[in-house]
Amino acid sequence: MNYIITSILSLIFAFNAIFTIPYQEVESAFSQGNAAKIMNLGTTKMLISIEGMEGVYSKSQGTQVLNSFFKNNPPKSFSFGFKGKNSGASTFAMGEYRSGNVFRVSIKFKNMNTQHQIESITINSQK
């Protein structure tokens, strides 16, 4: 009986890990200014909009775009202020990136093959 209960709980935790949105990884990557890690959490092509300049980028192009942003705005901190639902085809989150200025970061996640990946990132300065 204990074996059955243990097996069921293990399966529940395993499925929960698969479907979890990588909020912690995104927070860590933004806090470190790690563009490559952010892009690795994303879809093959990602929409990136920084201060109104937007484009759809491959992982290597997006890494260069984000590296340029981090170079001009070295990270002090990042934290999510809002995290959307953990289920469904897509979800949305908003965070605050602090550098010399404060930026609002909006991230849209898309469920792709049992895991959530970043589909788009929008970064705007808060005034």
mmCIF file of C-alpha atoms in Angstrom:
data_model
loop_
_atom_site.group_PDB
_atom_site.id
_atom_site.type_symbol
_atom_site.label_atom_id
_atom_site.label_comp_id
_atom_site.label_asym_id
_atom_site.label_seq_id
_atom_site.Cartn_x
_atom_site.Cartn_y
_atom_site.Cartn_z
ATOM 1 C CA MET A 1 0.000 0.000 0.000
ATOM 2 C CA ASN A 2 2.800 2.426 0.886
ATOM 3 C CA TYR A 3 4.445 1.612 -2.439
ATOM 4 C CA ILE A 4 1.319 2.625 -4.348
ATOM 5 C CA ILE A 5 0.953 5.894 -2.465
ATOM 6 C CA THR A 6 4.649 6.688 -2.918
ATOM 7 C CA SER A 7 4.413 5.910 -6.644
ATOM 8 C CA ILE A 8 1.374 8.138 -7.104
ATOM 9 C CA LEU A 9 2.985 11.043 -5.233
ATOM 10 C CA SER A 10 6.177 10.643 -7.286
ATOM 11 C CA LEU A 11 4.197 10.816 -10.517
ATOM 12 C CA ILE A 12 2.350 13.923 -9.344
ATOM 13 C CA PHE A 13 5.606 15.696 -8.473
ATOM 14 C CA ALA A 14 7.209 14.595 -11.769
ATOM 15 C CA PHE A 15 4.301 15.945 -13.847
ATOM 16 C CA ASN A 16 4.269 19.143 -11.794
ATOM 17 C CA ALA A 17 7.963 19.680 -12.561
ATOM 18 C CA ILE A 18 7.354 19.143 -16.283
ATOM 19 C CA PHE A 19 4.525 21.677 -16.489
ATOM 20 C CA THR A 20 6.116 24.288 -14.222
ATOM 21 C CA ILE A 21 6.756 27.718 -15.686
ATOM 22 C CA PRO A 22 10.461 28.620 -15.248
ATOM 23 C CA TYR A 23 9.904 31.786 -13.192
ATOM 24 C CA GLN A 24 12.922 31.175 -10.935
ATOM 25 C CA GLU A 25 15.249 30.602 -13.880
ATOM 26 C CA VAL A 26 14.040 33.790 -15.593
ATOM 27 C CA GLU A 27 14.471 35.839 -12.392
ATOM 28 C CA SER A 28 17.980 34.492 -11.953
ATOM 29 C CA ALA A 29 18.943 35.148 -15.594
ATOM 30 C CA PHE A 30 17.665 38.749 -15.546
ATOM 31 C CA SER A 31 19.327 39.408 -12.178
ATOM 32 C CA GLN A 32 22.647 38.223 -13.624
ATOM 33 C CA GLY A 33 22.182 39.863 -17.031
ATOM 34 C CA ASN A 34 22.516 36.421 -18.626
ATOM 35 C CA ALA A 35 21.060 36.876 -22.118
ATOM 36 C CA ALA A 36 22.014 33.387 -23.325
ATOM 37 C CA LYS A 37 20.151 31.730 -20.456
ATOM 38 C CA ILE A 38 17.041 33.830 -21.141
ATOM 39 C CA MET A 39 17.114 32.898 -24.823
ATOM 40 C CA ASN A 40 17.614 29.205 -23.985
ATOM 41 C CA LEU A 41 14.345 29.363 -22.030
ATOM 42 C CA GLY A 42 12.560 30.594 -25.153
ATOM 43 C CA THR A 43 11.033 29.324 -28.342
ATOM 44 C CA THR A 44 13.094 28.990 -31.529
ATOM 45 C CA LYS A 45 12.073 32.504 -32.612
ATOM 46 C CA MET A 46 11.250 35.088 -29.962
ATOM 47 C CA LEU A 47 9.615 38.514 -30.183
ATOM 48 C CA ILE A 48 11.727 41.026 -28.270
ATOM 49 C CA SER A 49 10.656 44.633 -27.809
ATOM 50 C CA ILE A 50 12.946 47.054 -25.979
ATOM 51 C CA GLU A 51 11.760 50.633 -25.625
ATOM 52 C CA GLY A 52 9.500 50.291 -28.675
ATOM 53 C CA MET A 53 12.149 48.755 -30.949
ATOM 54 C CA GLU A 54 10.935 45.255 -31.714
ATOM 55 C CA GLY A 55 11.799 42.285 -33.842
ATOM 56 C CA VAL A 56 11.530 38.539 -34.068
ATOM 57 C CA TYR A 57 14.920 37.001 -33.335
ATOM 58 C CA SER A 58 16.622 33.630 -33.410
ATOM 59 C CA LYS A 59 18.370 32.553 -30.225
ATOM 60 C CA SER A 60 21.750 33.917 -31.331
ATOM 61 C CA GLN A 61 20.325 37.234 -32.565
ATOM 62 C CA GLY A 62 18.185 37.620 -29.430
ATOM 63 C CA THR A 63 21.215 36.949 -27.255
ATOM 64 C CA GLN A 64 23.036 39.845 -28.952
ATOM 65 C CA VAL A 65 20.031 42.168 -28.536
ATOM 66 C CA LEU A 66 19.646 41.349 -24.834
ATOM 67 C CA ASN A 67 23.421 41.524 -24.242
ATOM 68 C CA SER A 68 23.373 45.047 -25.677
ATOM 69 C CA PHE A 69 20.507 45.983 -23.332
ATOM 70 C CA PHE A 70 22.335 44.510 -20.313
ATOM 71 C CA LYS A 71 25.580 46.261 -21.305
ATOM 72 C CA ASN A 72 23.787 49.628 -21.412
ATOM 73 C CA ASN A 73 21.726 48.819 -18.292
ATOM 74 C CA PRO A 74 23.785 46.599 -15.963
ATOM 75 C CA PRO A 75 21.549 44.549 -13.644
ATOM 76 C CA LYS A 76 20.998 45.403 -10.007
ATOM 77 C CA SER A 77 17.909 43.256 -9.442
ATOM 78 C CA PHE A 78 14.891 41.625 -11.040
ATOM 79 C CA SER A 79 11.707 40.295 -9.509
ATOM 80 C CA PHE A 80 8.285 39.297 -10.737
ATOM 81 C CA GLY A 81 5.378 41.378 -9.454
ATOM 82 C CA PHE A 82 2.739 39.335 -11.261
ATOM 83 C CA LYS A 83 2.716 35.711 -12.366
ATOM 84 C CA GLY A 84 -0.144 34.391 -14.466
ATOM 85 C CA LYS A 85 -1.913 31.070 -14.264
ATOM 86 C CA ASN A 86 0.138 27.872 -14.316
ATOM 87 C CA SER A 87 -2.082 26.045 -16.774
ATOM 88 C CA GLY A 88 -3.285 26.492 -20.314
ATOM 89 C CA ALA A 89 -1.641 27.099 -23.664
ATOM 90 C CA SER A 90 -0.012 30.374 -22.617
ATOM 91 C CA THR A 91 0.480 32.633 -19.627
ATOM 92 C CA PHE A 92 1.846 36.072 -18.868
ATOM 93 C CA ALA A 93 4.121 37.555 -16.207
ATOM 94 C CA MET A 94 5.333 41.048 -15.343
ATOM 95 C CA GLY A 95 8.470 41.981 -13.492
ATOM 96 C CA GLU A 96 10.647 44.894 -12.526
ATOM 97 C CA TYR A 97 14.247 45.132 -13.728
ATOM 98 C CA ARG A 98 16.431 47.563 -11.820
ATOM 99 C CA SER A 99 19.559 49.094 -13.239
ATOM 100 C CA GLY A 100 20.389 52.795 -13.196
ATOM 101 C CA ASN A 101 16.743 53.059 -14.298
ATOM 102 C CA VAL A 102 13.705 50.933 -13.522
ATOM 103 C CA PHE A 103 12.204 48.888 -16.345
ATOM 104 C CA ARG A 104 8.920 47.020 -16.594
ATOM 105 C CA VAL A 105 9.421 43.593 -18.152
ATOM 106 C CA SER A 106 6.480 41.688 -19.631
ATOM 107 C CA ILE A 107 7.013 38.063 -20.582
ATOM 108 C CA LYS A 108 4.613 35.773 -22.412
ATOM 109 C CA PHE A 109 5.126 32.031 -21.964
ATOM 110 C CA LYS A 110 3.794 29.429 -24.386
ATOM 111 C CA ASN A 111 3.256 25.757 -23.577
ATOM 112 C CA MET A 112 5.366 23.840 -26.089
ATOM 113 C CA ASN A 113 5.632 20.055 -25.848
ATOM 114 C CA THR A 114 4.830 19.828 -22.105
ATOM 115 C CA GLN A 115 7.032 22.738 -21.061
ATOM 116 C CA HIS A 116 6.543 26.481 -20.969
ATOM 117 C CA GLN A 117 8.937 28.554 -23.042
ATOM 118 C CA ILE A 118 9.293 32.297 -23.427
ATOM 119 C CA GLU A 119 7.475 33.474 -26.549
ATOM 120 C CA SER A 120 7.966 37.237 -26.158
ATOM 121 C CA ILE A 121 9.702 39.792 -23.962
ATOM 122 C CA THR A 122 8.813 43.478 -23.740
ATOM 123 C CA ILE A 123 11.057 45.867 -21.805
ATOM 124 C CA ASN A 124 10.006 49.495 -21.200
ATOM 125 C CA SER A 125 11.397 52.088 -18.820
ATOM 126 C CA GLN A 126 9.067 53.202 -16.062
ATOM 127 C CA LYS A 127 8.619 56.920 -15.826
#
